[in-house]
XYZ file of C-alpha atoms in Angstrom:
674
model
C 22.728 7.741 -18.945
C 19.221 8.949 -18.068
C 18.381 10.372 -14.649
C 14.948 10.406 -12.993
C 12.978 13.631 -13.067
C 13.800 15.440 -9.763
C 10.233 16.729 -9.440
C 8.856 13.189 -9.796
C 11.317 11.942 -7.183
C 10.285 14.766 -4.853
C 6.595 13.977 -5.237
C 7.223 10.322 -4.399
C 9.247 11.211 -1.323
C 6.724 13.873 -0.308
C 3.973 11.239 -0.486
C 5.925 9.019 1.892
C 6.543 11.945 4.237
C 2.852 12.842 4.262
C 1.956 9.251 5.128
C 4.479 9.300 7.982
C 3.102 12.621 9.221
C -0.466 11.301 9.119
C 0.496 8.098 10.956
C 2.344 10.117 13.593
C -0.610 12.469 14.084
C -3.076 9.589 14.435
C -0.833 7.912 17.016
C -0.387 11.213 18.813
C -4.156 11.676 18.956
C -4.312 8.527 21.102
C -1.356 9.515 23.298
C -0.956 13.278 23.506
C 1.939 13.082 25.970
C 4.262 11.047 23.743
C 7.248 13.318 23.098
C 8.748 10.932 20.548
C 5.632 11.232 18.391
C 5.735 15.019 18.646
C 9.375 14.990 17.527
C 8.592 12.585 14.668
C 5.777 14.786 13.342
C 7.958 17.883 13.652
C 10.803 16.219 11.734
C 8.414 15.183 8.991
C 7.017 18.691 8.643
C 10.497 20.207 8.720
C 11.736 17.829 6.032
C 8.713 18.484 3.834
C 9.121 22.228 4.162
C 12.826 22.156 3.385
C 12.474 19.787 0.451
C 9.534 21.758 -0.940
C 11.513 24.996 -0.875
C 14.489 23.242 -2.456
C 12.444 22.024 -5.422
C 10.522 25.247 -5.987
C 7.258 24.317 -4.227
C 7.127 27.675 -2.474
C 3.410 27.582 -1.627
C 3.890 24.179 0.013
C 6.924 25.376 1.975
C 5.141 28.518 3.193
C 2.007 26.607 4.220
C 3.937 23.788 5.925
C 6.029 26.350 7.823
C 2.974 27.313 9.905
C 2.309 23.697 10.905
C 5.992 23.164 11.635
C 6.087 26.235 13.860
C 2.999 25.077 15.737
C 4.625 21.721 16.462
C 7.874 23.436 17.338
C 6.010 25.148 20.166
C 4.680 21.777 21.293
C 8.139 20.251 21.015
C 9.627 22.985 23.203
C 6.913 22.685 25.823
C 5.405 26.093 25.139
C 1.969 24.642 24.380
C 0.518 21.172 25.033
C -0.587 18.839 22.272
C -4.385 18.824 22.041
C -6.951 16.920 20.013
C -7.944 20.177 18.287
C -4.352 20.867 17.254
C -3.884 17.323 15.962
C -7.149 17.555 13.990
C -6.134 20.934 12.541
C -2.756 19.630 11.346
C -4.387 16.488 9.944
C -6.699 18.657 7.879
C -3.746 20.814 6.858
C -1.891 17.664 5.822
C -4.559 17.043 3.156
C -3.934 20.546 1.833
C -0.203 19.834 1.706
C -0.910 16.861 -0.552
C -2.877 19.107 -2.896
C -0.015 21.611 -2.934
C 2.363 18.780 -3.868
C 0.141 17.391 -6.632
C -1.084 20.714 -8.094
C 1.312 23.457 -6.959
C -0.142 25.951 -9.468
C -3.778 25.398 -8.486
C -6.077 27.898 -6.810
C -5.525 26.888 -3.194
C -5.126 30.273 -1.541
C -8.574 30.604 0.037
C -8.579 27.079 1.452
C -5.024 27.476 2.771
C -6.015 30.663 4.595
C -9.049 28.939 6.127
C -6.975 26.016 7.343
C -4.296 28.298 8.791
C -6.994 30.214 10.664
C -8.200 26.930 12.172
C -4.603 26.030 13.041
C -3.908 29.379 14.707
C -7.128 29.096 16.685
C -6.117 25.621 17.895
C -2.711 26.921 18.977
C -4.284 29.861 20.822
C -6.806 27.586 22.517
C -3.882 25.480 23.736
C -2.300 28.566 25.303
C 0.203 29.513 22.604
C 0.699 32.410 20.247
C 0.261 32.521 16.488
C 1.492 29.371 14.828
C 3.729 31.332 12.499
C 5.145 33.652 15.149
C 8.935 33.805 15.456
C 10.286 31.356 17.973
C 12.801 32.584 20.488
C 15.483 30.547 22.151
C 13.772 27.412 23.473
C 13.130 26.996 27.159
C 12.531 23.592 28.639
C 9.448 23.028 30.724
C 10.025 24.065 34.337
C 13.050 26.273 33.545
C 13.221 30.057 33.669
C 14.162 31.834 30.489
C 17.499 33.639 30.760
C 19.537 35.653 28.281
C 21.510 33.494 25.908
C 25.230 34.082 25.529
C 27.127 34.210 22.264
C 28.878 31.056 21.156
C 31.178 30.128 18.324
C 30.369 26.856 16.595
C 32.865 25.273 14.247
C 31.225 22.820 11.880
C 32.961 20.391 9.568
C 30.532 18.577 7.296
C 30.409 16.624 4.095
C 27.264 15.345 2.357
C 27.046 11.979 0.572
C 28.449 11.872 -2.958
C 24.948 11.288 -4.383
C 23.313 14.064 -2.350
C 22.585 16.359 -5.300
C 21.314 13.496 -7.460
C 18.871 12.700 -4.655
C 17.615 16.283 -4.526
C 19.621 17.821 -1.649
C 20.906 21.342 -2.315
C 23.924 22.053 -0.049
C 23.660 25.797 -0.726
C 20.264 25.755 0.959
C 21.845 24.307 4.101
C 24.503 27.014 4.089
C 21.820 29.698 3.707
C 19.992 28.315 6.739
C 23.219 28.468 8.765
C 23.765 32.091 7.707
C 20.313 32.961 9.049
C 21.408 31.840 12.524
C 24.159 34.464 12.923
C 27.567 35.658 11.698
C 28.807 32.904 9.440
C 32.100 32.248 7.676
C 32.115 29.439 5.110
C 35.233 27.775 3.702
C 34.883 25.160 0.978
C 37.161 22.147 0.949
C 37.961 21.268 -2.678
C 40.716 18.750 -2.013
C 38.528 15.777 -2.931
C 37.496 17.066 -6.365
C 38.802 14.550 -8.952
C 40.507 15.454 -12.242
C 38.208 16.779 -14.961
C 38.292 13.585 -17.029
C 37.047 11.588 -13.986
C 34.531 14.165 -12.767
C 30.869 13.055 -12.587
C 28.752 16.244 -12.766
C 25.979 14.881 -10.537
C 28.340 13.820 -7.727
C 29.181 16.098 -4.813
C 32.885 16.243 -3.962
C 33.012 19.464 -1.921
C 33.027 19.610 1.889
C 32.655 22.683 4.112
C 34.082 24.238 7.231
C 31.702 26.737 8.806
C 32.413 29.116 11.697
C 29.174 30.395 13.167
C 28.835 33.029 15.913
C 25.317 33.116 17.294
C 23.134 33.315 20.388
C 20.922 30.523 19.059
C 21.070 27.126 20.772
C 22.776 24.031 19.428
C 19.358 22.486 18.646
C 18.794 25.096 15.917
C 21.980 23.916 14.186
C 20.805 20.313 14.411
C 17.502 21.351 12.834
C 19.333 22.611 9.749
C 20.661 19.106 9.069
C 17.656 17.214 10.411
C 16.661 15.554 7.130
C 20.173 14.674 5.927
C 21.684 13.797 9.303
C 21.617 10.024 8.859
C 23.832 9.901 5.776
C 26.223 12.825 6.189
C 29.520 13.358 7.993
C 29.337 16.087 10.632
C 31.382 17.257 13.607
C 30.622 20.336 15.737
C 32.788 22.110 18.307
C 31.395 24.774 20.622
C 33.073 27.746 22.360
C 31.392 30.147 24.797
C 32.515 33.668 23.864
C 31.105 35.403 27.017
C 33.124 33.328 29.533
C 36.385 31.435 29.608
C 36.897 29.389 26.454
C 35.323 25.976 26.760
C 35.487 23.599 23.863
C 33.075 20.707 23.512
C 32.949 18.284 20.643
C 29.605 16.609 19.880
C 29.998 14.788 16.620
C 26.844 13.299 15.171
C 28.731 10.924 12.953
C 32.226 10.240 11.731
C 34.263 13.443 11.347
C 35.050 14.769 7.924
C 38.046 13.412 6.055
C 41.457 14.912 6.916
C 41.355 16.965 3.724
C 38.898 19.351 5.362
C 41.026 19.731 8.442
C 43.919 20.664 6.166
C 41.946 23.480 4.565
C 42.860 27.101 5.455
C 41.155 28.158 8.674
C 40.593 31.566 10.258
C 40.743 30.130 13.776
C 42.806 27.302 15.258
C 41.186 23.918 15.509
C 41.378 22.204 18.870
C 42.953 18.779 19.355
C 39.622 17.415 20.404
C 38.227 18.524 17.102
C 40.872 16.527 15.231
C 40.494 13.374 17.277
C 38.872 10.458 15.511
C 35.357 9.687 16.652
C 33.601 6.335 16.406
C 30.908 6.373 13.719
C 27.572 5.539 15.354
C 25.635 5.347 12.100
C 26.345 3.394 8.965
C 27.782 6.069 6.717
C 27.537 4.001 3.570
C 24.435 1.903 3.917
C 24.208 0.644 0.389
C 21.029 0.533 -1.599
C 18.564 -1.462 0.498
C 15.650 -0.609 -1.767
C 15.235 0.394 -5.382
C 12.258 2.505 -6.398
C 10.656 1.068 -9.543
C 7.574 2.567 -11.255
C 4.546 0.271 -11.101
C 4.193 0.455 -14.885
C 7.551 -1.272 -15.318
C 6.480 -4.120 -13.055
C 3.277 -4.515 -15.048
C 5.238 -4.562 -18.291
C 7.665 -7.115 -16.884
C 4.754 -9.290 -15.766
C 3.328 -9.187 -19.291
C 6.679 -10.355 -20.667
C 6.848 -13.176 -18.116
C 3.330 -14.208 -19.122
C 4.316 -14.371 -22.773
C 7.405 -16.381 -21.801
C 5.220 -18.892 -19.936
C 3.028 -19.304 -23.026
C 6.093 -19.759 -25.260
C 7.515 -22.309 -22.813
C 4.246 -24.243 -22.940
C 4.447 -24.405 -26.732
C 8.066 -25.560 -26.532
C 7.046 -28.296 -24.083
C 4.426 -29.628 -26.494
C 6.929 -29.692 -29.344
C 9.504 -31.445 -27.168
C 7.114 -34.141 -25.952
C 6.186 -35.008 -29.536
C 9.830 -35.162 -30.612
C 12.352 -37.978 -30.263
C 15.200 -35.470 -29.893
C 16.516 -35.984 -26.338
C 18.489 -32.712 -26.499
C 15.322 -30.768 -27.284
C 13.557 -32.335 -24.322
C 16.445 -31.429 -22.009
C 16.375 -27.807 -23.186
C 12.585 -27.747 -22.764
C 12.901 -28.962 -19.173
C 15.520 -26.312 -18.401
C 13.377 -23.567 -19.920
C 10.365 -24.830 -17.951
C 12.323 -24.743 -14.706
C 13.777 -21.293 -15.350
C 10.464 -19.800 -16.480
C 8.796 -21.229 -13.372
C 11.435 -19.686 -11.118
C 11.165 -16.382 -12.963
C 7.399 -16.470 -12.597
C 7.632 -17.127 -8.858
C 10.201 -14.337 -8.447
C 8.011 -11.955 -10.399
C 5.012 -12.812 -8.266
C 7.013 -12.035 -5.119
C 8.032 -8.658 -6.562
C 4.386 -7.774 -7.077
C 3.361 -8.830 -3.574
C 2.934 -6.093 -0.980
C 1.803 -6.424 2.658
C -1.841 -5.611 3.155
C -0.851 -3.195 5.911
C -0.416 -0.658 3.097
C -4.161 -0.953 2.565
C -5.219 -1.200 6.196
C -3.098 1.813 7.135
C -5.355 4.102 5.107
C -8.341 3.353 7.317
C -6.871 4.824 10.483
C -7.452 8.283 9.073
C -10.887 7.313 7.726
C -12.009 6.036 11.142
C -10.677 9.214 12.784
C -12.663 11.406 10.402
C -15.822 9.277 10.627
C -15.722 9.403 14.423
C -15.587 13.206 14.335
C -18.288 13.408 11.666
C -20.767 11.027 13.303
C -20.016 11.922 16.912
C -19.492 8.233 17.701
C -16.580 6.738 19.591
C -14.908 4.282 17.208
C -11.854 2.088 17.643
C -10.060 0.416 14.723
C -8.366 -2.954 15.220
C -6.302 -4.593 12.465
C -5.134 -8.203 12.245
C -2.957 -10.049 9.748
C -1.249 -6.910 8.421
C 1.721 -8.945 7.167
C -0.453 -10.921 4.730
C 0.873 -10.262 1.223
C -1.339 -9.663 -1.805
C -0.669 -8.717 -5.425
C -0.345 -4.952 -5.758
C -3.076 -4.902 -8.402
C -5.478 -6.504 -5.932
C -4.527 -3.979 -3.245
C -5.254 -1.048 -5.552
C -8.652 -2.384 -6.607
C -9.695 -3.332 -3.066
C -9.316 0.168 -1.644
C -12.683 1.575 -2.771
C -14.781 -1.492 -1.823
C -13.281 -1.540 1.659
C -13.920 2.187 2.101
C -17.617 1.623 1.333
C -17.819 -1.309 3.737
C -16.089 0.524 6.590
C -18.216 3.647 6.123
C -21.343 1.484 6.042
C -20.321 -0.279 9.274
C -19.695 3.033 11.022
C -22.943 4.630 9.835
C -25.433 1.720 9.871
C -23.744 -0.780 12.161
C -22.316 1.060 15.141
C -24.638 2.750 17.616
C -24.037 6.020 19.418
C -22.317 5.894 22.800
C -25.638 6.386 24.597
C -27.317 3.556 22.678
C -24.394 1.226 23.326
C -24.410 1.945 27.059
C -28.185 1.327 27.168
C -27.585 -2.027 25.419
C -24.939 -2.995 27.980
C -22.004 -2.463 25.619
C -18.839 -0.425 25.832
C -19.419 3.161 24.658
C -16.590 2.703 22.160
C -17.606 0.852 18.996
C -15.068 -1.434 17.394
C -14.299 -2.006 13.714
C -11.958 -4.929 13.031
C -10.121 -5.339 9.732
C -8.491 -8.749 9.397
C -6.685 -10.594 6.613
C -5.558 -14.200 6.329
C -4.242 -16.305 3.486
C -5.772 -19.652 2.620
C -4.307 -21.435 -0.402
C -4.466 -19.154 -3.411
C -6.926 -16.774 -1.768
C -6.804 -14.037 0.813
C -9.838 -13.525 3.004
C -10.475 -9.995 4.268
C -13.107 -9.520 6.944
C -14.743 -6.331 8.179
C -16.336 -6.920 11.577
C -18.294 -4.453 13.709
C -19.820 -4.987 17.151
C -22.850 -2.854 16.403
C -26.576 -3.488 16.139
C -26.464 -6.020 13.283
C -28.589 -6.106 10.143
C -32.361 -5.796 10.623
C -33.648 -8.542 8.330
C -37.253 -7.338 8.458
C -36.195 -3.888 7.231
C -34.091 -5.450 4.475
C -37.030 -7.553 3.257
C -39.483 -4.650 3.490
C -37.150 -2.372 1.543
C -36.517 -5.049 -1.105
C -40.243 -5.624 -1.557
C -41.052 -1.899 -1.744
C -38.251 -1.410 -4.298
C -39.477 -4.303 -6.457
C -36.302 -6.319 -5.977
C -38.300 -9.290 -4.706
C -41.997 -10.069 -4.646
C -43.893 -10.405 -1.359
C -43.704 -13.835 0.295
C -40.649 -14.849 -1.763
C -38.828 -17.685 0.000
C -35.203 -16.737 0.611
C -32.426 -18.312 2.643
C -30.775 -16.162 5.279
C -27.688 -15.638 3.087
C -29.816 -14.724 0.063
C -31.720 -12.204 2.196
C -28.495 -10.621 3.466
C -27.089 -10.505 -0.066
C -29.942 -8.158 -1.023
C -27.990 -5.263 0.512
C -25.679 -5.461 -2.529
C -28.502 -4.855 -5.012
C -28.281 -1.625 -7.079
C -30.117 1.251 -5.421
C -30.706 -0.643 -2.179
C -30.440 1.287 1.090
C -32.200 1.042 4.438
C -31.095 4.518 5.521
C -34.006 6.714 6.592
C -32.395 9.774 5.043
C -29.529 10.637 2.738
C -26.373 11.783 4.563
C -22.777 12.467 3.634
C -22.002 8.851 4.531
C -24.822 6.806 3.040
C -28.410 6.603 1.891
C -28.109 6.736 -1.897
C -27.839 2.962 -2.393
C -24.751 2.994 -4.599
C -21.911 2.063 -2.232
C -22.669 -1.622 -1.634
C -23.498 -2.168 -5.298
C -20.024 -0.849 -6.146
C -18.550 -3.262 -3.600
C -20.199 -6.290 -5.212
C -19.173 -5.318 -8.739
C -15.598 -4.576 -7.700
C -15.187 -7.857 -5.827
C -16.677 -9.868 -8.686
C -14.304 -8.115 -11.091
C -11.477 -9.478 -8.922
C -12.961 -13.001 -9.260
C -13.831 -12.855 -5.573
C -16.861 -13.625 -3.436
C -18.712 -11.862 -0.612
C -20.235 -13.516 2.424
C -22.281 -11.734 5.097
C -22.960 -12.921 8.652
C -25.007 -10.805 11.047
C -26.320 -11.368 14.562
C -28.958 -8.923 15.855
C -27.504 -6.813 18.620
C -24.034 -8.344 18.293
C -22.766 -6.929 14.990
C -22.001 -8.009 11.448
C -19.149 -9.585 9.535
C -18.519 -9.142 5.818
C -15.924 -11.499 4.317
C -14.243 -10.962 0.964
C -12.456 -13.952 -0.574
C -10.042 -12.599 -3.202
C -7.391 -14.348 -5.345
C -3.846 -13.520 -4.295
C -2.912 -12.489 -7.815
C -4.612 -11.442 -11.025
C -1.828 -12.276 -13.461
C -0.649 -15.921 -13.482
C -2.205 -18.840 -11.635
C -1.725 -22.583 -11.450
C -4.636 -24.272 -13.171
C -6.017 -27.727 -13.803
C -6.577 -28.259 -17.529
C -9.651 -30.392 -18.308
C -11.562 -31.437 -21.419
C -15.347 -31.306 -21.842
C -16.424 -32.633 -25.219
C -13.993 -31.156 -27.718
C -13.300 -28.017 -25.632
C -10.606 -27.452 -23.026
C -11.061 -25.431 -19.865
C -8.949 -24.329 -16.907
C -10.035 -24.683 -13.276
C -7.974 -22.591 -10.783
C -5.916 -25.176 -8.928
C -6.250 -23.361 -5.580
C -9.986 -24.157 -5.583
C -9.574 -27.879 -6.404
C -9.992 -30.248 -3.454
C -9.865 -33.667 -5.127
C -10.700 -35.597 -8.281
C -12.935 -38.684 -8.513
C -13.968 -41.068 -11.251
C -17.636 -41.210 -12.331
C -18.523 -44.381 -14.205
C -21.412 -44.645 -16.647
C -23.427 -46.655 -14.086
C -22.965 -44.035 -11.383
C -23.768 -41.304 -13.877
C -27.038 -43.021 -14.785
C -27.938 -43.623 -11.119
C -27.415 -39.944 -10.302
C -29.605 -38.678 -13.113
C -32.324 -36.457 -11.660
C -30.586 -35.796 -8.377
C -26.954 -34.826 -9.279
C -25.360 -35.779 -5.950
C -22.332 -37.863 -5.128
C -21.499 -39.364 -1.763
C -18.143 -38.143 -0.529
C -17.037 -39.450 2.872
C -20.561 -39.617 4.348
C -21.597 -36.263 2.929
C -23.556 -35.386 -0.188
C -21.882 -33.047 -2.652
C -23.923 -31.602 -5.538
C -22.312 -31.722 -8.952
C -22.815 -29.995 -12.287
C -22.436 -31.754 -15.639
C -20.394 -29.264 -17.621
C -21.389 -31.157 -20.771
C -25.022 -30.127 -20.191
C -24.087 -26.628 -19.094
C -21.977 -25.965 -22.216
C -24.356 -27.809 -24.603
C -21.493 -29.731 -26.228
C -23.791 -32.145 -28.101
C -21.249 -34.975 -27.792
C -21.467 -38.294 -26.019
C -19.778 -38.612 -22.616
C -16.495 -40.494 -22.290
C -16.766 -43.990 -20.773
C -15.075 -42.928 -17.564
C -15.897 -39.359 -16.665
C -14.177 -37.477 -13.849
C -15.577 -35.321 -11.056
C -13.420 -32.378 -9.972
C -14.516 -31.243 -6.497
C -14.015 -27.498 -6.043
C -14.756 -25.280 -3.057
C -14.978 -21.710 -1.863
C -14.816 -21.607 1.900
C -17.143 -24.241 3.364
C -19.224 -24.722 0.206
C -18.327 -27.477 -2.278
C -19.549 -28.627 -5.670
C -18.381 -31.217 -8.191
C -17.738 -30.522 -11.877
C -18.172 -33.485 -14.225
C -15.585 -33.434 -17.041
C -14.570 -35.942 -19.703
C -10.819 -35.860 -19.110
C -8.304 -34.351 -16.710
C -5.328 -33.334 -18.856
C -3.049 -32.053 -16.058
C -1.747 -28.951 -14.346
C -1.129 -25.838 -16.401
C 0.558 -22.493 -15.727
C -2.243 -20.163 -16.682
C -1.604 -16.634 -17.918
C -4.918 -14.861 -17.389
C -6.254 -12.809 -20.286
C -9.295 -10.610 -19.776
C -12.530 -11.396 -21.579
C -13.684 -8.995 -24.282
C -16.502 -6.537 -23.618
C -18.828 -8.723 -25.701
C -18.396 -11.555 -23.173
C -18.588 -9.582 -19.920
C -22.049 -10.954 -19.154
C -20.942 -14.605 -19.413
C -20.751 -15.350 -15.705
C -19.474 -18.932 -16.044
C -16.001 -17.787 -17.130
C -13.622 -15.358 -15.436
C -11.050 -15.092 -18.231
C -9.144 -16.961 -20.896
C -5.654 -18.265 -21.529
C -3.566 -19.357 -24.496
C -2.457 -22.977 -24.566
C 0.831 -24.305 -25.872
C -0.695 -25.212 -29.255
C -1.971 -21.662 -29.716
C -5.616 -22.469 -28.967
C -7.655 -20.596 -26.384
C -8.977 -22.205 -23.182
C -11.583 -20.531 -21.010
C -10.995 -20.186 -17.250
C -13.966 -21.316 -15.163
C -15.396 -18.916 -12.581
C -15.252 -21.090 -9.461
C -17.368 -18.796 -7.304
C -20.195 -18.717 -9.847
C -20.162 -22.484 -10.346
C -20.152 -23.192 -6.604
C -23.050 -20.788 -6.108
C -24.941 -22.476 -8.972
C -24.312 -25.907 -7.466
C -25.466 -24.845 -4.026
C -28.570 -23.224 -5.509
C -29.278 -26.452 -7.390
C -28.918 -28.404 -4.141
C -31.276 -26.071 -2.266
C -33.837 -26.303 -5.059
C -33.730 -30.119 -5.084
C -33.976 -30.347 -1.300
C -36.987 -28.017 -1.361
C -38.608 -30.090 -4.128
C -37.922 -33.341 -2.276
């Protein structure tokens, strides 16, 4: 049996904790009086510190301790939460990530700088040093009074898999010893015989008698990041007055074997009484953490299975063996179900992508001095994880561009009759086999005259070139194009939008820009839901076979020889009182063969734009496993990839976006000529 590397597991869990801490800080920045958010951030910092120390990340634990102590003061009402404190801990959170990823790096100077900023923020809020020792907590409005000594009797047992998950029980006992005089008794009654012993399982429970002046909350803090899954009961006795016993079990008391262990002091009846479990002690495995590489490998295997199934189907259809056909149908059904299941496994909600921009907007607002609000819509829309990963950088460029170029300062917005707070809206919606992501700002809009002037001065277009509004707006995606008056940390070098266009095209997606002067701009990205396997329509043009993504197909029509001859020179068909341009793929691919007597027109669309593709034969639907084109064919814009057919031959996958754009350009050219 192989076990996961504990350090790798810790880094994964630390990444999740850091995301939770960041989300809590960003929420707290909008509502500084929310005590639940303060507690959530404190718990995250406490867990990260404890786990870091447990796994040998001492620099991380020491650095995080300062942030934890600062929030402990906020939690206890000693200092208020302020924007400066939130910003300081957010910046420190980035340093924590570095300490997790590269614990042996040279981070000392930067850590000291960040701690100085943190301490200054705490002092400005009216507190002491962030790392100063914290005395017994005093609630707001109460007077501090000397604390009396108390004896706490703790009975606790961790989950059997606690050590395998990275929890060191000895560390918990050490933390209890730091609180006062501590006597620890191990309960070994549940240890199985040697032949049944699993070395990674934890079978020992503990009885702890603690005499201290520290409050009960300090004991709870020791178990704060294992509380949900453990068994714990606590009894309390005031040693400075008459004995008073109070039982406050967090969860189900420990098994009777612990109560039967030798004890130095009698256990009260209340301590032995059964207590209703308020948490699910054995939750079961709701989630399984799987490396992304394994999912990718599994998807490759499913793709090969789909290709093999296609070959089997062709053999079965040409055979008279009924049994072979039945097996082929079963394999086709099972491979289809497996494919659909695999696709679901790869799908993740786009909120994982949108969530990153809360921090970006926060930082951009501080950097530019603008007031910016982020609104997200359609966070539950699911997209292939590969698409999510490759969309992150393009969206960062677009959001930064909207904040820098689009949104005005508060003074300019007020003068224009707008709210002083600029708004950036990130929205996602699914339509067929595509997901459309829009980035909308309510800023000044795109100055078309500046775009044209910059394009002409850069030699991108010649003076007096006739361009449609969309073609003019698309110039902002040209390499080296920028309308910024000066280079800043945010923009001005003319590389960001070029990267966006290339990245989106690499995803077989399209970009559309709409801008209204004074009202803002909207950039829409239409991206396929998945990059691995798609449903396609297999067609024949001449002697070659091609695949059209089925999600883009609207309908299929027949084009007779007479209609083909009548349309020569204009390439339009009438479709329900509207003219749709079409492209003869035979001419485009230079097949050199005669057309079939009854050609077909496949009408495809992207958004509101449509174009027809004239083919010789529609073969049928086809499960298409997408294979990337070689580097020698990267400049062939008509095709987005290739696939292997059941007979072993290769079919090229048509790039729908490119063909629709070519058809629309052809239509505009003909209308201008007419």
